[in-house]
Coordinates of C-alpha atoms in Angstrom, one line a residue:
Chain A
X1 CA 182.0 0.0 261.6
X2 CA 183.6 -3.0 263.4
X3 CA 184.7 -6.0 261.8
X4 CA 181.5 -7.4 264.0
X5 CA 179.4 -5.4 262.5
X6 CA 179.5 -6.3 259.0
X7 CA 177.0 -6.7 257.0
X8 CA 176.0 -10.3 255.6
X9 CA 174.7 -10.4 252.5
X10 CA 171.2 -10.9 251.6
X11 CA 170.8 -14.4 250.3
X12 CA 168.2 -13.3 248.4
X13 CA 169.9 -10.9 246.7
X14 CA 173.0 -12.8 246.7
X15 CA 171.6 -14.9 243.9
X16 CA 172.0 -14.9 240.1
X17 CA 168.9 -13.0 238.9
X18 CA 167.6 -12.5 235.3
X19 CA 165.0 -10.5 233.8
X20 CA 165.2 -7.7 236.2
X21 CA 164.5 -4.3 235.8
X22 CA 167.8 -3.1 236.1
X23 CA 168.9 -5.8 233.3
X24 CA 165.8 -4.9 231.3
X25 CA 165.7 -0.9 231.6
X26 CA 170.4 -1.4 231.2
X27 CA 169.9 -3.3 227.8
X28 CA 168.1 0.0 226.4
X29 CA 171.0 2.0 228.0
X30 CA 173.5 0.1 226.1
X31 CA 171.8 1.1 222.4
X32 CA 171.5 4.9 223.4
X33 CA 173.3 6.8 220.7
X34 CA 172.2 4.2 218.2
X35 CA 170.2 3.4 215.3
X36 CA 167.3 0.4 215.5
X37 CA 166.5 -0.5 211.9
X38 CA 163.5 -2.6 210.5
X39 CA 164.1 -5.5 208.2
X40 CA 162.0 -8.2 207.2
X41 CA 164.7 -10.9 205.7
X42 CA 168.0 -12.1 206.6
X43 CA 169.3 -10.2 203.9
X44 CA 168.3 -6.8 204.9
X45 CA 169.2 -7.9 208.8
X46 CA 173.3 -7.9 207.2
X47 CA 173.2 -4.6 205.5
X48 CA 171.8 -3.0 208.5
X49 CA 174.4 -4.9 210.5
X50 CA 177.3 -3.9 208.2
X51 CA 175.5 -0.4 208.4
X52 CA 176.3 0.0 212.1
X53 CA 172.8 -0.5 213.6
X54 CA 172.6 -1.4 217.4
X55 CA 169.8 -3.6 216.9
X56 CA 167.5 -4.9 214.1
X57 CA 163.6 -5.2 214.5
X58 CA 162.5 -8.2 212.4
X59 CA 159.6 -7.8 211.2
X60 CA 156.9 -9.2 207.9
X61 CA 156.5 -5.6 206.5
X62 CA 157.3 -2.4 207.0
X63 CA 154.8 -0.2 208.6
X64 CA 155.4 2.0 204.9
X65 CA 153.8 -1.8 203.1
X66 CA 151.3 -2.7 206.2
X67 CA 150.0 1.0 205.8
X68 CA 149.4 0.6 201.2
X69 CA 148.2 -3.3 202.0
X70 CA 145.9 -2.8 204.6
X71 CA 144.5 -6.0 206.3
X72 CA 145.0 -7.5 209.7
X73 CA 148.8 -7.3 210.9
X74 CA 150.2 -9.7 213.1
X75 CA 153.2 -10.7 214.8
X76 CA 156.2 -12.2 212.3
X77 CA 156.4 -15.9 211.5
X78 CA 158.6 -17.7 213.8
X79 CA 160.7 -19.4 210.7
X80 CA 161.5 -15.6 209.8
X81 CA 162.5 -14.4 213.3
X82 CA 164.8 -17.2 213.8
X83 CA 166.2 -16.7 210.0
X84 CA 167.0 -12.9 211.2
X85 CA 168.3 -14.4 214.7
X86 CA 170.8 -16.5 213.4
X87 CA 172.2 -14.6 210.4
X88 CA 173.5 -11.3 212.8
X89 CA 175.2 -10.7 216.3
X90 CA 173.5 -7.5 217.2
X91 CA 169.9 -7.9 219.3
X92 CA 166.8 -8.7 217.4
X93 CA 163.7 -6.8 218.4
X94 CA 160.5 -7.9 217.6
X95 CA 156.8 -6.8 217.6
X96 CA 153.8 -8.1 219.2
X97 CA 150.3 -6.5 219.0
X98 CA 149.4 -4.6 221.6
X99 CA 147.9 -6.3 224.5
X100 CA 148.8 -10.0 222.9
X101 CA 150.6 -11.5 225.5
X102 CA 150.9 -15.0 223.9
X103 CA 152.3 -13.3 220.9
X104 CA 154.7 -12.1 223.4
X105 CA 155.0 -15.5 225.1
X106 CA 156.0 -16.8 221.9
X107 CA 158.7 -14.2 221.3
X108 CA 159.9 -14.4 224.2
X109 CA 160.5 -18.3 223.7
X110 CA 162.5 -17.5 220.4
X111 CA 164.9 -15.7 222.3
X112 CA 164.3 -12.4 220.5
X113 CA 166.0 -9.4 222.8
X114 CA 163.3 -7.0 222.9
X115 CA 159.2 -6.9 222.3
X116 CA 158.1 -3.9 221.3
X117 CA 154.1 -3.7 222.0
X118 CA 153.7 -2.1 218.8
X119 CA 151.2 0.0 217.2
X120 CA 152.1 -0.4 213.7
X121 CA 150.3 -3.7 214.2
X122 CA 146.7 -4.3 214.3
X123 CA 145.6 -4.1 218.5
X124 CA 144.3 -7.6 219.8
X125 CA 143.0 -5.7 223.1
X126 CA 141.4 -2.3 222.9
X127 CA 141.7 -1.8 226.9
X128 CA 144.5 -3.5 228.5
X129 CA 148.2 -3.7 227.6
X130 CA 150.1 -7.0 228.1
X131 CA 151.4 -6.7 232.0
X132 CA 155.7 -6.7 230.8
X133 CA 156.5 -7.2 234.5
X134 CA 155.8 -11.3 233.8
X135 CA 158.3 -11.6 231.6
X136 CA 162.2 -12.0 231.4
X137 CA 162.6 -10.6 227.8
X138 CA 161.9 -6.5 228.3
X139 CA 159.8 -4.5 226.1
X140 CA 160.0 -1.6 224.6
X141 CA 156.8 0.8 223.8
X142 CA 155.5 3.7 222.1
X143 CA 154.2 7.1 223.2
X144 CA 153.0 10.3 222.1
X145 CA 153.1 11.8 225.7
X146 CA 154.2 12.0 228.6
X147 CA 151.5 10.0 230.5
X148 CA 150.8 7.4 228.2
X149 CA 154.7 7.2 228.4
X150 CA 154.3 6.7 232.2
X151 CA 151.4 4.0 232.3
X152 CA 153.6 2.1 230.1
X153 CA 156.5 1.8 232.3
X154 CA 153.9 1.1 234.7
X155 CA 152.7 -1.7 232.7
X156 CA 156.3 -2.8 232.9
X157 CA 157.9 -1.3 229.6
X158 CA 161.7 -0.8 230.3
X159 CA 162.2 1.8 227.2
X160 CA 159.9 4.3 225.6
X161 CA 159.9 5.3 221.8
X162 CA 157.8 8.2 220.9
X163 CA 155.2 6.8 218.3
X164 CA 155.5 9.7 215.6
X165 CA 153.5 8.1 212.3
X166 CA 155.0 4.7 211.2
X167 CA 155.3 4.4 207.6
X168 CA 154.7 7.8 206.6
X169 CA 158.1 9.2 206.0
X170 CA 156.5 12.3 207.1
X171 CA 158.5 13.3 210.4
X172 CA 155.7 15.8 211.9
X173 CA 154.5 14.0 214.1
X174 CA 157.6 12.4 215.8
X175 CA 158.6 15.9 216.4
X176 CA 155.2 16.9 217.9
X177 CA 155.4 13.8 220.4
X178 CA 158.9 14.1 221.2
X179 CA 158.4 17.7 222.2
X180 CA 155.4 17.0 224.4
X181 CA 157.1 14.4 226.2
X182 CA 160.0 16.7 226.6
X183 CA 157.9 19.7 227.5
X184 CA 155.7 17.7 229.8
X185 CA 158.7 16.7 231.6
X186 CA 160.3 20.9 231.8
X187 CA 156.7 21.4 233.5
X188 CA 156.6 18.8 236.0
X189 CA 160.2 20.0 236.9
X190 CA 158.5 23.3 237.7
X191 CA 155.7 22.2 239.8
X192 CA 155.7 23.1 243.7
X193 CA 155.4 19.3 245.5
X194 CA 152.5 19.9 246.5
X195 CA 150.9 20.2 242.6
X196 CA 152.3 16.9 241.9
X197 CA 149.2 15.0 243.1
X198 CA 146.8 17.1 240.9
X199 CA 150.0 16.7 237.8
X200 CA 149.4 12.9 238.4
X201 CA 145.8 12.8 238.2
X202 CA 146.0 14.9 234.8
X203 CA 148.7 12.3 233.5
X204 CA 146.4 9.5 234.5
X205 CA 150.0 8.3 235.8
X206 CA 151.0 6.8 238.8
X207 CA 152.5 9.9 241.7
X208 CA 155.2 7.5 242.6
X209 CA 156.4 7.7 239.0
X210 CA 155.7 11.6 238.6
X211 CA 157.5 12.6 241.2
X212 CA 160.6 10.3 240.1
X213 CA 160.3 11.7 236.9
X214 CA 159.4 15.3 238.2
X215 CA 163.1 15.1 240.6
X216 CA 165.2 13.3 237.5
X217 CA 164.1 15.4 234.8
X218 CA 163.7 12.6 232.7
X219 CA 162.3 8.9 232.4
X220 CA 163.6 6.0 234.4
X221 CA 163.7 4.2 231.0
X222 CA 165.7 5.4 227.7
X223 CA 163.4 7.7 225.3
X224 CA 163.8 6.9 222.1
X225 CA 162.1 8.3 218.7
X226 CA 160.1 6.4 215.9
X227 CA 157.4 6.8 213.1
X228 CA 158.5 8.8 209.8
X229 CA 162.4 9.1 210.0
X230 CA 163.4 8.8 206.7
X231 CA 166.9 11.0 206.3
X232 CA 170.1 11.7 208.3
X233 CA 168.9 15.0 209.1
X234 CA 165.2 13.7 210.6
X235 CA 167.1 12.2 212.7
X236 CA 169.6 13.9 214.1
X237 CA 166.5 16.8 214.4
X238 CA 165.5 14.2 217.0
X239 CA 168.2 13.7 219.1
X240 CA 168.4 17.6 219.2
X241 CA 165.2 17.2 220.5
X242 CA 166.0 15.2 223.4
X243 CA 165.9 11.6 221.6
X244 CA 168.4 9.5 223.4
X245 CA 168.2 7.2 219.9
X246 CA 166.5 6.6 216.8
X247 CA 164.1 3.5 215.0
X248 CA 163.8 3.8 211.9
X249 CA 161.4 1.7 209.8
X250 CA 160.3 2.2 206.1
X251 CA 162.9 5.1 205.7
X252 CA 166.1 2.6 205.2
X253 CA 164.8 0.0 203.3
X254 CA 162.6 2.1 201.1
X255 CA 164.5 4.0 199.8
X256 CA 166.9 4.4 196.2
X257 CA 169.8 2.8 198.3
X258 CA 169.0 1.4 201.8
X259 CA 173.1 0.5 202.5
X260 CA 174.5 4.2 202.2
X261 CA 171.1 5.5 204.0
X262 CA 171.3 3.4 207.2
X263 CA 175.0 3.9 207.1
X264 CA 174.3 7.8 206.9
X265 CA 171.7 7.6 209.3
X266 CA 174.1 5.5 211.8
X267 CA 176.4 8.6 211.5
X268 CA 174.0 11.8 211.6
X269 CA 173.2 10.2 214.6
X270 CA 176.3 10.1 216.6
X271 CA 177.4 13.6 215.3
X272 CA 173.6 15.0 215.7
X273 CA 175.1 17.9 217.0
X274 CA 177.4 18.5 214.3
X275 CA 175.9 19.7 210.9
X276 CA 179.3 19.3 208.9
X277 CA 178.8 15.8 209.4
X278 CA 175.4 15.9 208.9
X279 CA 175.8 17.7 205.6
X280 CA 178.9 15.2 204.5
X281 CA 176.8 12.3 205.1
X282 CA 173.4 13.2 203.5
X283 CA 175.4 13.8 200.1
X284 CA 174.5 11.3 197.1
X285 CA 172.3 9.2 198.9
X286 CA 169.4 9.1 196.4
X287 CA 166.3 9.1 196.7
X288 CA 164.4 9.2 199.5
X289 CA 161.7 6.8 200.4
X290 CA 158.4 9.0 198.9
X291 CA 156.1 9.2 201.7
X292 CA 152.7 10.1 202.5
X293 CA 151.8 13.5 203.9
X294 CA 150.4 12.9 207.7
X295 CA 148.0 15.2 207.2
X296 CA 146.7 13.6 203.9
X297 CA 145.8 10.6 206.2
X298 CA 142.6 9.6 206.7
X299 CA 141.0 10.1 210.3
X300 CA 141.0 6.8 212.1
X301 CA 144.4 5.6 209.8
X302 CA 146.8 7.0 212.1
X303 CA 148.6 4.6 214.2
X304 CA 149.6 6.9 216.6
X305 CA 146.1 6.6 218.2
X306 CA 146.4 2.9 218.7
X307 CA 147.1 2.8 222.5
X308 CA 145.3 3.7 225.7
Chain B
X1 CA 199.5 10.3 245.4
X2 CA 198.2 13.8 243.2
X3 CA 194.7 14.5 243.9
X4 CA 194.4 17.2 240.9
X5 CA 191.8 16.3 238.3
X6 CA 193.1 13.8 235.6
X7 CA 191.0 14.3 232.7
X8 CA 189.2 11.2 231.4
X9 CA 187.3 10.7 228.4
X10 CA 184.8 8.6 227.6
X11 CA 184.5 7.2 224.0
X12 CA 181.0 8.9 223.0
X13 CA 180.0 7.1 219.9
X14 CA 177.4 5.1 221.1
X15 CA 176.6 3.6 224.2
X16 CA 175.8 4.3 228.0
X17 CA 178.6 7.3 228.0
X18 CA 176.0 9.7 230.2
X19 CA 176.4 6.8 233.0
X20 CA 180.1 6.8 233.0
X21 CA 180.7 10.6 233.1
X22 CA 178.5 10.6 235.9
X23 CA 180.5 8.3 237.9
X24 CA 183.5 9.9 237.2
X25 CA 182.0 13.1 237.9
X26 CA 181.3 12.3 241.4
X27 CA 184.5 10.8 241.8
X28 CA 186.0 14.1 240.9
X29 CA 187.4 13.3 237.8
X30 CA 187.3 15.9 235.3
X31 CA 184.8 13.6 232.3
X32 CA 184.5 14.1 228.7
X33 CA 182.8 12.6 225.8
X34 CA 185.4 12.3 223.1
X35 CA 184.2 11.7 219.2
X36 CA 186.8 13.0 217.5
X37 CA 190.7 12.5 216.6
X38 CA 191.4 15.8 218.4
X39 CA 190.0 14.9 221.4
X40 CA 192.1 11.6 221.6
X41 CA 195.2 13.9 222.5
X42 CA 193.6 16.0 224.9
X43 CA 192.8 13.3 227.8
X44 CA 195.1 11.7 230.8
X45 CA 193.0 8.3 229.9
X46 CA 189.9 6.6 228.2
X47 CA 186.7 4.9 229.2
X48 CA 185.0 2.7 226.9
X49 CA 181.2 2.3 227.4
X50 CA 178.9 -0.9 227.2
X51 CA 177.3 -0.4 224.0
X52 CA 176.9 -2.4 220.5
X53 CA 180.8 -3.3 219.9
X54 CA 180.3 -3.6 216.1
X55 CA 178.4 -0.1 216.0
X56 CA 181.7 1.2 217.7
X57 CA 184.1 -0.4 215.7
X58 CA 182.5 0.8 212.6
X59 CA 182.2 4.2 214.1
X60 CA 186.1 4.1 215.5
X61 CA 186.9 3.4 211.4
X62 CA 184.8 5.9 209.9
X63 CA 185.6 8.7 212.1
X64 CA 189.5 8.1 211.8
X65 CA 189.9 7.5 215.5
X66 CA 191.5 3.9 215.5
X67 CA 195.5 5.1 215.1
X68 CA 195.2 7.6 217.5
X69 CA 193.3 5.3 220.2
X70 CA 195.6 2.6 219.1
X71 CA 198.7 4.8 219.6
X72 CA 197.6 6.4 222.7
X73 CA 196.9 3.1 224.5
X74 CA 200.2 1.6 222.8
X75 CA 202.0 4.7 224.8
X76 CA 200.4 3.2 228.2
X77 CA 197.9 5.7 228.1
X78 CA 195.2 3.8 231.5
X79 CA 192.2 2.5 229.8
X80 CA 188.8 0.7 231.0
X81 CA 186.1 -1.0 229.0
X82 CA 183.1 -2.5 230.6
X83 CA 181.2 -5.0 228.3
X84 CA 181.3 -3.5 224.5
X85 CA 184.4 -1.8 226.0
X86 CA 185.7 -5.0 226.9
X87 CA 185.9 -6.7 223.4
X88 CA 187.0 -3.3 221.8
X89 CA 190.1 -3.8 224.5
X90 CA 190.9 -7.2 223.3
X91 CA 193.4 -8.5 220.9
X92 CA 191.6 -11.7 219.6
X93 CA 188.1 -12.3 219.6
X94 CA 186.2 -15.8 219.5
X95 CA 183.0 -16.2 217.4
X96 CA 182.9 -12.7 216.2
X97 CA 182.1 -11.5 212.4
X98 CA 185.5 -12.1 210.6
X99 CA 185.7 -8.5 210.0
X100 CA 185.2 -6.8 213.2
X101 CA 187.9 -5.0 214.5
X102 CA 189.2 -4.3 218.2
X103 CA 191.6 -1.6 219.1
X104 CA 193.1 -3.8 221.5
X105 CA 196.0 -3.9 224.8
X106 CA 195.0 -6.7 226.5
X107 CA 196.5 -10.0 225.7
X108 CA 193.1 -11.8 225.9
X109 CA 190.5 -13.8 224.1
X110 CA 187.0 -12.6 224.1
X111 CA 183.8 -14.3 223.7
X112 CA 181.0 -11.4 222.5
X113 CA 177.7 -12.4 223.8
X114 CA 179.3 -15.7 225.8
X115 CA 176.2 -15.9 228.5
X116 CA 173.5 -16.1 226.1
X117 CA 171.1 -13.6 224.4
X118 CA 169.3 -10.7 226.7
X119 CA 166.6 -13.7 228.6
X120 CA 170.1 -14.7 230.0
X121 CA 171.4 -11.5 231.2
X122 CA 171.8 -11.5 234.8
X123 CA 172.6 -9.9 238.0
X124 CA 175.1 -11.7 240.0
X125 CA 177.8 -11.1 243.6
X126 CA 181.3 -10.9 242.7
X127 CA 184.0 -10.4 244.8
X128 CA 186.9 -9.0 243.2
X129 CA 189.7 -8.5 245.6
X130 CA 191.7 -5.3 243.9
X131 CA 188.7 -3.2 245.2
X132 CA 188.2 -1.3 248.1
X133 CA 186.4 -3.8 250.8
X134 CA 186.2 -6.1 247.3
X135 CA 186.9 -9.1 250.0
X136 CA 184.2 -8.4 252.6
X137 CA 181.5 -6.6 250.3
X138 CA 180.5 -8.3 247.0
X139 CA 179.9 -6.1 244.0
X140 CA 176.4 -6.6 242.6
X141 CA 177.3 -6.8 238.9
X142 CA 175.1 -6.6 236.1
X143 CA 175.4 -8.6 232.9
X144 CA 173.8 -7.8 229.8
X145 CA 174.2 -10.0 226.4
X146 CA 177.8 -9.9 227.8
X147 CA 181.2 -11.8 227.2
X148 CA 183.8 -13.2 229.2
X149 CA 187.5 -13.4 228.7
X150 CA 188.1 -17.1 227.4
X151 CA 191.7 -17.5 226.9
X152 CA 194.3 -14.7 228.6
X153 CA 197.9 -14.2 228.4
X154 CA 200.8 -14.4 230.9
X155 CA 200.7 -10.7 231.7
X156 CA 197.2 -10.4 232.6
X157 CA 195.8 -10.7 235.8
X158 CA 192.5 -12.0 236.8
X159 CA 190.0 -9.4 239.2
X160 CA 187.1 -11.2 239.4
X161 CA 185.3 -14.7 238.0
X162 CA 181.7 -15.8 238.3
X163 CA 181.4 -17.4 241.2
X164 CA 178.4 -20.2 240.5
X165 CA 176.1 -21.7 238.0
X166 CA 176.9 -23.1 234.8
X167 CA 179.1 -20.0 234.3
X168 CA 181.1 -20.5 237.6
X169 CA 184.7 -19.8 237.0
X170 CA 184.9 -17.4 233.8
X171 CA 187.3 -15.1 233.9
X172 CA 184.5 -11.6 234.1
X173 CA 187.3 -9.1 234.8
X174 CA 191.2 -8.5 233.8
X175 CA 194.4 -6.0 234.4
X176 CA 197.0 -5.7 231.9
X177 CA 199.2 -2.9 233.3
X178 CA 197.0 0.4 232.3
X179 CA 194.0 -1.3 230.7
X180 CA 191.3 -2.9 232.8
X181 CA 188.3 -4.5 231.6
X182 CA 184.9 -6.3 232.9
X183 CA 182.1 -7.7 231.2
X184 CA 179.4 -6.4 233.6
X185 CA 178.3 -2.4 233.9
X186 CA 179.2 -1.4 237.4
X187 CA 178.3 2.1 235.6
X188 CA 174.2 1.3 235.9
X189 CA 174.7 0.3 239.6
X190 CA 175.0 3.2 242.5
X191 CA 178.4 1.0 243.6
X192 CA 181.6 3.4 242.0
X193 CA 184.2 1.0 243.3
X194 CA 185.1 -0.2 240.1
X195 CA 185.9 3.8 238.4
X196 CA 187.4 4.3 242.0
X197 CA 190.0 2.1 241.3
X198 CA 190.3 3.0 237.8
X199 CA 190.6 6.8 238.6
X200 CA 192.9 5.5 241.3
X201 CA 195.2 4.1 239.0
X202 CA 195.3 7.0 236.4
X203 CA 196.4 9.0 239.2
X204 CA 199.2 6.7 239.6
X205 CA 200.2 7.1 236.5
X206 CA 199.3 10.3 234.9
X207 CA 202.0 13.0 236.4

């Protein structure tokens, strides 16, 4: 190439941009390997900042309390969120119900880092999800397969979390939708081109998207895991299982003693692959938070099934 | 100049690490992830990944890798940290938690989280003259709840500033003899210039 021909740069591109997808879907990059923790005061935000978490989600109660309580669950109070804000350093995640786009709106004005379009709270839309492409903040969403997984990103979700069973303590049913993501993934791998179109239409997905995914072997957004992680070992099971990080909700800050847990967890999830550490770290922690058998739940009481 | 593969590591506690050994993989670098003190001895020089810079340094203490990182780097061993890799680089920081600790190298002052929280993260064109073409062809760099270098020493030399809005003028990239640093992730772009010069230099130096 000449000196002649060089290229000018695009002026529009050329410009300082926020809230695109490669600053959205690079956020969730940066907390891969890490631990996402639920807290519902300032005090709780600390230990799970002194813990090592990446990032806090600041919430009223934990899916374990929303699930005994029952009731009508709804984004936090703004007086909390900004308590939680301004007491740590590390992001602050925070939920909105899903398809409540003013909720989101609202988050989104208090600066929170990431809306997750959660499940654990009560849906304000039973059809449509909020459209995540109009906003700068990015969202994170839940999942419990691959196509649901797919029509979120879709929708404009720049990380995944498989839903698993929030506030159970039971880690079933993460590991069931962590494995059907992963497996529904290995299959589209396998698929002649040509079976991609039909793969789509099963996946009520977009092709564009399969095929990406079907070529990459994986999402174009970090997969992370959620709903009943309550020890070191749950969640290092998860990462083994193709988790690229961990939330954890009830299991930290119901338990005997939430600073050693998270701190445990924090750990077990670096060395996922190491079961020395994993053994060293699940010593003397105390008890577990008690949990609730997924099984023993009620039909129509799992949250997992909040989301279309 | 040897072209035989150096052998880099990547610090693999938490973070985008998969990113980085890519890059260096395609560069022809031979990459590793290293967690452990061990592993500190085994490589030519380290790569510190954006991530959460107090989950690292709380990881770096618990796993007993802070003296040897600290002594390798002290020894001259090349070193780069982009964002979270950044402030773990630094000797001072500005605004952080009072006990957060770096491993440091570079004489410099870092602000964590200087451009705002993640509605502020931005992409923006930097040109950053040490790189290949870094005259003619802007790097698109990518910000993300990142910090800049406030305050620098006498031995450090500025690679690239922001170059307008209300940021125009912070110092977004340093060399300090081995160590190099930025507070954007050219590691989530498909533009390797930035580990091509890095690489470049451990190749220099490593013999």
């Amino acid at each position: 190439m000449t000196e002649q021909q060089i290229p000018q740069t695009d002026p529009a591109q050329a410009e300082h941009r926020t809230g695109t997808a490669r600053v959205k879907r690079g956020m969730a990059e940066m907390l891969k390997g890490g631990v996402i923790m639920d807290v519902v005061t300032p005090e709780q935000a600390k230990i799970a900042e002194d813990a090592g978490a990446v990032a806090v989600m600041a919430l009223e109660r934990v899916p374990a309390d929303i699930r005994a309580q029952g009731g009508v669950s709804r984004m936090s109070d703004p007086d909390m969120i900004d308590g939680i804000v301004s007491t740590v350093s590390i992001p602050v995640m925070a939920k909105a119900r899903i398809g409540h786009f003013v909720e989101a709106q609202v988050l989104q004005s208090l600066g929170v880092d990431y809306i997750d379009e959660s499940e654990v709270l009560t849906p304000a839309d039973y059809a449509n999800h909020i459209d995540k492409w109009a906003f700068t903040v990015p969202f994170v969403c839940g999942a419990t397969n691959l196509g649901e997984a797919l029509r979120r990103i879709t929708e404009g979700a720049a990380m995944i979390r498989s839903k698993g069973e929030a506030g159970t303590g039971d880690v079933s049913n993460a590991t069931t939708h962590m494995r059907q993501i992963r497996q529904q993934i290995r299959r589209l791998q396998n698929l002649p081109e040509d079976e991609l179109f039909v793969a789509a239409k099963e996946l009520q997905a977009p092709y564009e998207l399969v095929k990406e995914v079907a070529q990459a072997g994986k999402l174009p957004v970090v997969l992370f895991t959620a709903g009943g992680i309550a020890t070191p070992a749950d969640a290092a099971m998860m990462m083994q299982l193709g988790a690229e990080g961990v939330f954890v909700g009830s299991g930290i800050f119901k338990s005997g003693n939430p600073a050693q847990r998270a701190e445990a967890i924090v750990k077990a999830t670096t060395f996922y692959d190491d079961p020395d550490v994993i053994a060293k770290v699940s010593r003397g922690l105390g008890e577990a938070m008690v949990g609730i058998n997924v099984d023993e739940i009620p039909v129509g009481h799992h949250l997992a099934e909040r989301g279309w | 100049m040897s072209e035989s593969p150096v052998r880099i590591g990547v610090l693999a506690l938490q973070g985008d690490v998969r990113e980085h050994l890519r890059v260096l993989g395609e560069l022809g670098a031979v990459a590793v992830g290293v967690r452990r003190p061990a592993e500190v001895e085994s490589i030519d020089a380290l790569i510190i990944p954006g991530g959460e810079s107090t989950t690292m340094d709380k990881l770096v203490r618990a796993f007993d890798l802070q003296e040897p990182l600290r002594k390798r780097l002290a020894g001259g061993m090349p070193a780069y940290g982009s964002c979270a890799g950044m402030i773990m680089l630094a000797d001072r920081l500005a605004d952080a938690r009072p006990d957060q600790e770096t491993l440091g190298g570079l004489d410099i002052t870092v602000r964590r989280n200087a451009f705002g929280r993640q509605v502020d993260s931005f992409e923006h064109d930097l040109h950053m003259p040490a790189l290949r073409d870094g005259v003619r062809d802007p790097l698109r760099a990518v910000f993300i709840r990142a910090p800049w270098v406030e305050d620098l020493g006498p031995q450090v030399e500025v690679l690239a500033r922001v170059e307008e809005g209300e940021a125009a003028g912070r110092v977004v990239a340093v060399r300090q003899g081995n160590i190099v640093a930025t507070s954007f992730h050219p590691e989530v772009t498909r533009d390797a210039r930035v580990h091509e010069y890095f690489v470049g230099l451990v190749r220099r130096v490593v013999p």
